[in-house]
PDB file of C-alpha atoms in Angstrom:
ATOM      1  CA  MET A   1     -37.915   1.344  -0.813  1.00  0.00           C
ATOM      2  CA  THR A   2     -39.697   0.257  -3.963  1.00  0.00           C
ATOM      3  CA  VAL A   3     -37.994  -2.062  -6.120  1.00  0.00           C
ATOM      4  CA  ALA A   4     -39.284  -2.920 -10.174  1.00  0.00           C
ATOM      5  CA  ALA A   5     -38.854  -6.659 -10.518  1.00  0.00           C
ATOM      6  CA  LYS A   6     -40.583  -9.609 -12.238  1.00  0.00           C
ATOM      7  CA  THR A   7     -38.803 -12.899 -11.576  1.00  0.00           C
ATOM      8  CA  VAL A   8     -38.802 -12.443  -7.795  1.00  0.00           C
ATOM      9  CA  LEU A   9     -42.398 -11.836  -7.632  1.00  0.00           C
ATOM     10  CA  GLU A  10     -43.839 -15.149  -8.802  1.00  0.00           C
ATOM     11  CA  ASP A  11     -45.585 -16.466  -5.851  1.00  0.00           C
ATOM     12  CA  VAL A  12     -44.684 -13.733  -3.535  1.00  0.00           C
ATOM     13  CA  HIS A  13     -46.409 -13.084  -0.436  1.00  0.00           C
ATOM     14  CA  LEU A  14     -46.681 -10.241   2.182  1.00  0.00           C
ATOM     15  CA  GLY A  15     -43.821 -10.987   4.778  1.00  0.00           C
ATOM     16  CA  ASP A  16     -41.455 -13.100   2.328  1.00  0.00           C
ATOM     17  CA  SER A  17     -38.016 -12.140   2.353  1.00  0.00           C
ATOM     18  CA  ILE A  18     -36.140 -10.734  -0.564  1.00  0.00           C
ATOM     19  CA  ALA A  19     -32.397 -10.189  -0.747  1.00  0.00           C
ATOM     20  CA  VAL A  20     -31.471  -6.634  -2.258  1.00  0.00           C
ATOM     21  CA  ASN A  21     -27.858  -6.466  -2.863  1.00  0.00           C
ATOM     22  CA  GLY A  22     -27.380  -9.141  -0.082  1.00  0.00           C
ATOM     23  CA  THR A  23     -29.627  -7.364   2.254  1.00  0.00           C
ATOM     24  CA  CYS A  24     -32.477  -9.797   3.429  1.00  0.00           C
ATOM     25  CA  LEU A  25     -35.460  -7.571   3.651  1.00  0.00           C
ATOM     26  CA  THR A  26     -39.402  -8.020   4.292  1.00  0.00           C
ATOM     27  CA  VAL A  27     -41.845  -7.582   1.630  1.00  0.00           C
ATOM     28  CA  THR A  28     -44.379  -4.875   3.032  1.00  0.00           C
ATOM     29  CA  GLU A  29     -46.487  -4.448  -0.354  1.00  0.00           C
ATOM     30  CA  PHE A  30     -46.281  -5.801  -3.792  1.00  0.00           C
ATOM     31  CA  ASP A  31     -48.328  -5.116  -7.042  1.00  0.00           C
ATOM     32  CA  THR A  32     -47.590  -7.975  -9.713  1.00  0.00           C
ATOM     33  CA  GLY A  33     -49.314  -6.030 -12.336  1.00  0.00           C
ATOM     34  CA  LEU A  34     -46.755  -3.036 -11.988  1.00  0.00           C
ATOM     35  CA  SER A  35     -44.028  -5.715 -11.311  1.00  0.00           C
ATOM     36  CA  GLU A  36     -42.742  -3.867  -8.059  1.00  0.00           C
ATOM     37  CA  PHE A  37     -42.585  -4.651  -4.421  1.00  0.00           C
ATOM     38  CA  THR A  38     -41.827  -2.481  -1.514  1.00  0.00           C
ATOM     39  CA  VAL A  39     -39.539  -3.249   1.670  1.00  0.00           C
ATOM     40  CA  GLY A  40     -39.268  -1.390   4.790  1.00  0.00           C
ATOM     41  CA  LEU A  41     -35.610  -0.031   5.756  1.00  0.00           C
ATOM     42  CA  ALA A  42     -34.796   0.014   9.439  1.00  0.00           C
ATOM     43  CA  PRO A  43     -32.138   2.563  10.630  1.00  0.00           C
ATOM     44  CA  GLU A  44     -29.883  -0.443  11.592  1.00  0.00           C
ATOM     45  CA  THR A  45     -30.162  -1.837   8.013  1.00  0.00           C
ATOM     46  CA  LEU A  46     -29.285   1.715   6.601  1.00  0.00           C
ATOM     47  CA  ARG A  47     -26.191   2.023   8.872  1.00  0.00           C
ATOM     48  CA  LYS A  48     -24.712  -1.565   8.150  1.00  0.00           C
ATOM     49  CA  THR A  49     -25.358  -1.531   4.531  1.00  0.00           C
ATOM     50  CA  SER A  50     -24.549   0.270   1.240  1.00  0.00           C
ATOM     51  CA  LEU A  51     -28.372   0.790   0.461  1.00  0.00           C
ATOM     52  CA  VAL A  52     -28.373   4.202   1.699  1.00  0.00           C
ATOM     53  CA  GLU A  53     -26.434   4.794  -1.589  1.00  0.00           C
ATOM     54  CA  LEU A  54     -29.178   3.746  -3.860  1.00  0.00           C
ATOM     55  CA  GLY A  55     -31.069   6.183  -5.925  1.00  0.00           C
ATOM     56  CA  VAL A  56     -33.970   5.751  -8.546  1.00  0.00           C
ATOM     57  CA  GLY A  57     -33.124   3.698 -11.251  1.00  0.00           C
ATOM     58  CA  SER A  58     -30.142   1.893  -9.561  1.00  0.00           C
ATOM     59  CA  LYS A  59     -29.680  -1.732 -10.462  1.00  0.00           C
ATOM     60  CA  VAL A  60     -29.654  -4.115  -7.685  1.00  0.00           C
ATOM     61  CA  ASN A  61     -29.233  -8.012  -7.144  1.00  0.00           C
ATOM     62  CA  LEU A  62     -32.432  -9.497  -6.091  1.00  0.00           C
ATOM     63  CA  GLU A  63     -32.701 -13.255  -4.776  1.00  0.00           C
ATOM     64  CA  ARG A  64     -35.570 -14.818  -3.173  1.00  0.00           C
ATOM     65  CA  ALA A  65     -34.951 -17.136   0.162  1.00  0.00           C
ATOM     66  CA  VAL A  66     -34.580 -20.905  -0.695  1.00  0.00           C
ATOM     67  CA  GLY A  67     -37.293 -22.964   0.185  1.00  0.00           C
ATOM     68  CA  PRO A  68     -36.839 -26.066   2.545  1.00  0.00           C
ATOM     69  CA  THR A  69     -37.679 -28.388  -0.363  1.00  0.00           C
ATOM     70  CA  GLY A  70     -35.545 -26.693  -2.930  1.00  0.00           C
ATOM     71  CA  ARG A  71     -32.031 -27.712  -4.160  1.00  0.00           C
ATOM     72  CA  MET A  72     -29.308 -25.942  -2.031  1.00  0.00           C
ATOM     73  CA  GLY A  73     -26.222 -25.134  -4.117  1.00  0.00           C
ATOM     74  CA  GLY A  74     -23.209 -22.837  -3.411  1.00  0.00           C
ATOM     75  CA  HIS A  75     -22.321 -21.086  -0.122  1.00  0.00           C
ATOM     76  CA  PHE A  76     -24.858 -20.505   2.878  1.00  0.00           C
ATOM     77  CA  VAL A  77     -25.747 -16.785   2.473  1.00  0.00           C
ATOM     78  CA  GLN A  78     -28.346 -15.549   4.730  1.00  0.00           C
ATOM     79  CA  GLY A  79     -28.915 -12.068   3.742  1.00  0.00           C
ATOM     80  CA  HIS A  80     -27.509 -10.649   7.030  1.00  0.00           C
ATOM     81  CA  VAL A  81     -24.757  -8.025   6.035  1.00  0.00           C
ATOM     82  CA  ASP A  82     -21.904  -7.875   8.270  1.00  0.00           C
ATOM     83  CA  GLY A  83     -20.761  -4.331   7.056  1.00  0.00           C
ATOM     84  CA  THR A  84     -19.546  -2.794   3.802  1.00  0.00           C
ATOM     85  CA  GLY A  85     -16.298  -2.767   1.940  1.00  0.00           C
ATOM     86  CA  GLU A  86     -15.107  -0.316  -0.782  1.00  0.00           C
ATOM     87  CA  ILE A  87     -13.912  -1.486  -4.277  1.00  0.00           C
ATOM     88  CA  VAL A  88     -10.394  -0.523  -4.669  1.00  0.00           C
ATOM     89  CA  SER A  89      -9.810  -1.619  -8.262  1.00  0.00           C
ATOM     90  CA  MET A  90     -11.220  -3.723 -11.074  1.00  0.00           C
ATOM     91  CA  GLU A  91      -8.912  -5.138 -13.638  1.00  0.00           C
ATOM     92  CA  SER A  92      -9.790  -7.416 -16.711  1.00  0.00           C
ATOM     93  CA  GLU A  93      -7.828 -10.571 -17.459  1.00  0.00           C
ATOM     94  CA  GLU A  94      -8.977 -12.162 -20.463  1.00  0.00           C
ATOM     95  CA  ASP A  95     -12.698 -12.240 -20.173  1.00  0.00           C
ATOM     96  CA  SER A  96     -12.592 -12.486 -16.361  1.00  0.00           C
ATOM     97  CA  LEU A  97     -12.718  -9.634 -13.829  1.00  0.00           C
ATOM     98  CA  TRP A  98     -10.495  -9.220 -10.802  1.00  0.00           C
ATOM     99  CA  VAL A  99     -12.098  -7.296  -8.122  1.00  0.00           C
ATOM    100  CA  LYS A 100     -10.218  -5.706  -4.920  1.00  0.00           C
ATOM    101  CA  VAL A 101     -12.372  -4.691  -1.887  1.00  0.00           C
ATOM    102  CA  ARG A 102     -11.099  -3.082   1.081  1.00  0.00           C
ATOM    103  CA  THR A 103     -12.823  -3.462   4.516  1.00  0.00           C
ATOM    104  CA  GLY A 104     -12.000  -3.360   8.374  1.00  0.00           C
ATOM    105  CA  LYS A 105     -10.194  -5.782  10.275  1.00  0.00           C
ATOM    106  CA  GLU A 106     -13.503  -6.806  12.140  1.00  0.00           C
ATOM    107  CA  ILE A 107     -14.765  -8.146   8.791  1.00  0.00           C
ATOM    108  CA  LEU A 108     -11.407  -9.274   7.323  1.00  0.00           C
ATOM    109  CA  ARG A 109     -10.628 -11.639  10.051  1.00  0.00           C
ATOM    110  CA  TYR A 110     -13.600 -13.928   8.814  1.00  0.00           C
ATOM    111  CA  ILE A 111     -12.130 -14.040   5.115  1.00  0.00           C
ATOM    112  CA  VAL A 112      -9.856 -16.720   3.954  1.00  0.00           C
ATOM    113  CA  PRO A 113      -8.350 -17.714   0.551  1.00  0.00           C
ATOM    114  CA  LYS A 114     -10.520 -20.057  -1.089  1.00  0.00           C
ATOM    115  CA  GLY A 115     -13.274 -19.543   1.387  1.00  0.00           C
ATOM    116  CA  PHE A 116     -16.469 -17.667   0.559  1.00  0.00           C
ATOM    117  CA  ILE A 117     -17.826 -14.208   1.004  1.00  0.00           C
ATOM    118  CA  ALA A 118     -21.061 -12.681  -0.410  1.00  0.00           C
ATOM    119  CA  VAL A 119     -20.655  -9.377  -2.036  1.00  0.00           C
ATOM    120  CA  ASP A 120     -23.824  -7.361  -2.781  1.00  0.00           C
ATOM    121  CA  GLY A 121     -25.406 -10.617  -2.087  1.00  0.00           C
ATOM    122  CA  THR A 122     -23.476 -12.517  -4.893  1.00  0.00           C
ATOM    123  CA  SER A 123     -21.701 -15.735  -3.313  1.00  0.00           C
ATOM    124  CA  LEU A 124     -18.182 -15.712  -4.394  1.00  0.00           C
ATOM    125  CA  THR A 125     -14.830 -17.521  -3.705  1.00  0.00           C
ATOM    126  CA  VAL A 126     -12.124 -15.407  -2.277  1.00  0.00           C
ATOM    127  CA  VAL A 127      -8.917 -15.542  -4.218  1.00  0.00           C
ATOM    128  CA  ASP A 128      -6.478 -13.702  -1.853  1.00  0.00           C
ATOM    129  CA  VAL A 129      -6.323 -11.659   1.473  1.00  0.00           C
ATOM    130  CA  ASN A 130      -4.116  -8.996   2.501  1.00  0.00           C
ATOM    131  CA  ASP A 131      -4.305  -8.284   6.095  1.00  0.00           C
ATOM    132  CA  GLU A 132      -1.714  -5.460   6.346  1.00  0.00           C
ATOM    133  CA  GLU A 133      -3.404  -3.462   3.662  1.00  0.00           C
ATOM    134  CA  GLU A 134      -6.784  -4.650   4.604  1.00  0.00           C
ATOM    135  CA  TRP A 135      -8.287  -5.978   1.320  1.00  0.00           C
ATOM    136  CA  PHE A 136      -9.292  -9.226  -0.282  1.00  0.00           C
ATOM    137  CA  SER A 137      -9.774 -10.168  -3.833  1.00  0.00           C
ATOM    138  CA  PHE A 138     -12.130 -12.348  -5.856  1.00  0.00           C
ATOM    139  CA  MET A 139     -12.425 -12.968  -9.620  1.00  0.00           C
ATOM    140  CA  LEU A 140     -15.605 -12.706 -11.653  1.00  0.00           C
ATOM    141  CA  VAL A 141     -16.145 -15.120 -14.920  1.00  0.00           C
ATOM    142  CA  ALA A 142     -17.665 -13.421 -17.958  1.00  0.00           C
ATOM    143  CA  TYR A 143     -21.072 -15.328 -17.390  1.00  0.00           C
ATOM    144  CA  THR A 144     -21.355 -14.031 -13.816  1.00  0.00           C
ATOM    145  CA  GLN A 145     -20.361 -10.574 -15.021  1.00  0.00           C
ATOM    146  CA  GLN A 146     -23.323 -10.319 -16.968  1.00  0.00           C
ATOM    147  CA  LYS A 147     -25.788 -11.535 -14.295  1.00  0.00           C
ATOM    148  CA  ILE A 148     -24.790  -9.189 -11.394  1.00  0.00           C
ATOM    149  CA  VAL A 149     -24.284  -5.505 -10.492  1.00  0.00           C
ATOM    150  CA  ILE A 150     -20.685  -5.452  -9.201  1.00  0.00           C
ATOM    151  CA  PRO A 151     -19.198  -4.999 -12.521  1.00  0.00           C
ATOM    152  CA  LEU A 152     -21.546  -1.786 -13.159  1.00  0.00           C
ATOM    153  CA  LYS A 153     -19.641  -0.234 -10.111  1.00  0.00           C
ATOM    154  CA  LYS A 154     -16.334   1.772  -9.945  1.00  0.00           C
ATOM    155  CA  ALA A 155     -13.403   2.243  -7.633  1.00  0.00           C
ATOM    156  CA  GLY A 156     -14.605   4.053  -4.301  1.00  0.00           C
ATOM    157  CA  GLN A 157     -18.111   2.561  -4.172  1.00  0.00           C
ATOM    158  CA  LYS A 158     -19.332   0.670  -1.316  1.00  0.00           C
ATOM    159  CA  VAL A 159     -20.497  -3.012  -1.403  1.00  0.00           C
ATOM    160  CA  ASN A 160     -22.448  -5.001   1.226  1.00  0.00           C
ATOM    161  CA  LEU A 161     -20.321  -7.897   2.709  1.00  0.00           C
ATOM    162  CA  GLU A 162     -21.624 -10.867   4.274  1.00  0.00           C
ATOM    163  CA  VAL A 163     -18.872 -13.351   5.581  1.00  0.00           C
ATOM    164  CA  ASP A 164     -19.291 -17.071   6.265  1.00  0.00           C
ATOM    165  CA  ILE A 165     -21.522 -17.927   9.329  1.00  0.00           C
ATOM    166  CA  LEU A 166     -19.356 -20.784  10.275  1.00  0.00           C
ATOM    167  CA  GLY A 167     -16.348 -18.813  10.928  1.00  0.00           C
ATOM    168  CA  LYS A 168     -18.454 -16.462  13.363  1.00  0.00           C
ATOM    169  CA  TYR A 169     -19.875 -19.612  15.057  1.00  0.00           C
ATOM    170  CA  VAL A 170     -16.352 -21.122  15.553  1.00  0.00           C
ATOM    171  CA  GLU A 171     -14.932 -17.804  16.921  1.00  0.00           C
ATOM    172  CA  ARG A 172     -17.926 -17.789  19.411  1.00  0.00           C
ATOM    173  CA  LEU A 173     -17.383 -21.215  20.492  1.00  0.00           C
ATOM    174  CA  LEU A 174     -13.494 -20.885  21.056  1.00  0.00           C
ATOM    175  CA  SER A 175     -13.952 -17.654  23.016  1.00  0.00           C
ATOM    176  CA  SER A 176     -16.816 -19.213  25.183  1.00  0.00           C
ATOM    177  CA  GLY A 177     -14.790 -21.773  26.614  1.00  0.00           C
ATOM    178  CA  PHE A 178     -16.706 -24.332  25.031  1.00  0.00           C
ATOM    179  CA  VAL A 179     -13.649 -26.414  23.590  1.00  0.00           C
ATOM    180  CA  GLU A 180     -11.771 -26.075  26.973  1.00  0.00           C
ATOM    181  CA  SER A 181     -14.954 -27.710  28.656  1.00  0.00           C
ATOM    182  CA  PHE A 182     -14.347 -30.898  26.586  1.00  0.00           C
ATOM    183  CA  LYS A 183     -10.640 -31.026  27.576  1.00  0.00           C
ATOM    184  CA  SER A 184     -11.116 -31.052  31.199  1.00  0.00           C
ATOM    185  CA  SER A 185     -13.866 -33.743  31.089  1.00  0.00           C
TER     186      SER A 185
END
């Protein structure tokens, strides 16, 4: 896949990671003169993400990996997409936008109100979760709406989802018997 971009190409190298709609991809070619870069897409990437739905001219969110000496703000987003969701509705309230996304129980179990979710690579705070109807919601302020691709989408379109890695680690530790081993010692 070839992507036209300028800002993310500053100081880019072959092998660097650039997240496209929240999907961490490896730069395989780039041309700063043409302001574009190319990434490879593995079959697993296409199965797990919404990238297969992109066409020529599609707008995407782009983000470079944080360097080890840079400021770390916000949530820990890795670019390792856990699956997809489907936009159920988008409703305005004053200058903000409510977005409701449906996803499966395998992803929804890691989503909690006031927790974080990355949607197409945008780190967001979850407002509400409905386990029975299998959806969660978040709100976008006006500034964010102007900087990302989510407001350009319509109900029925897919979005990439990455849940909080800490929730997955906690689940793994609890299911492994790790905590029980401390109780018995």
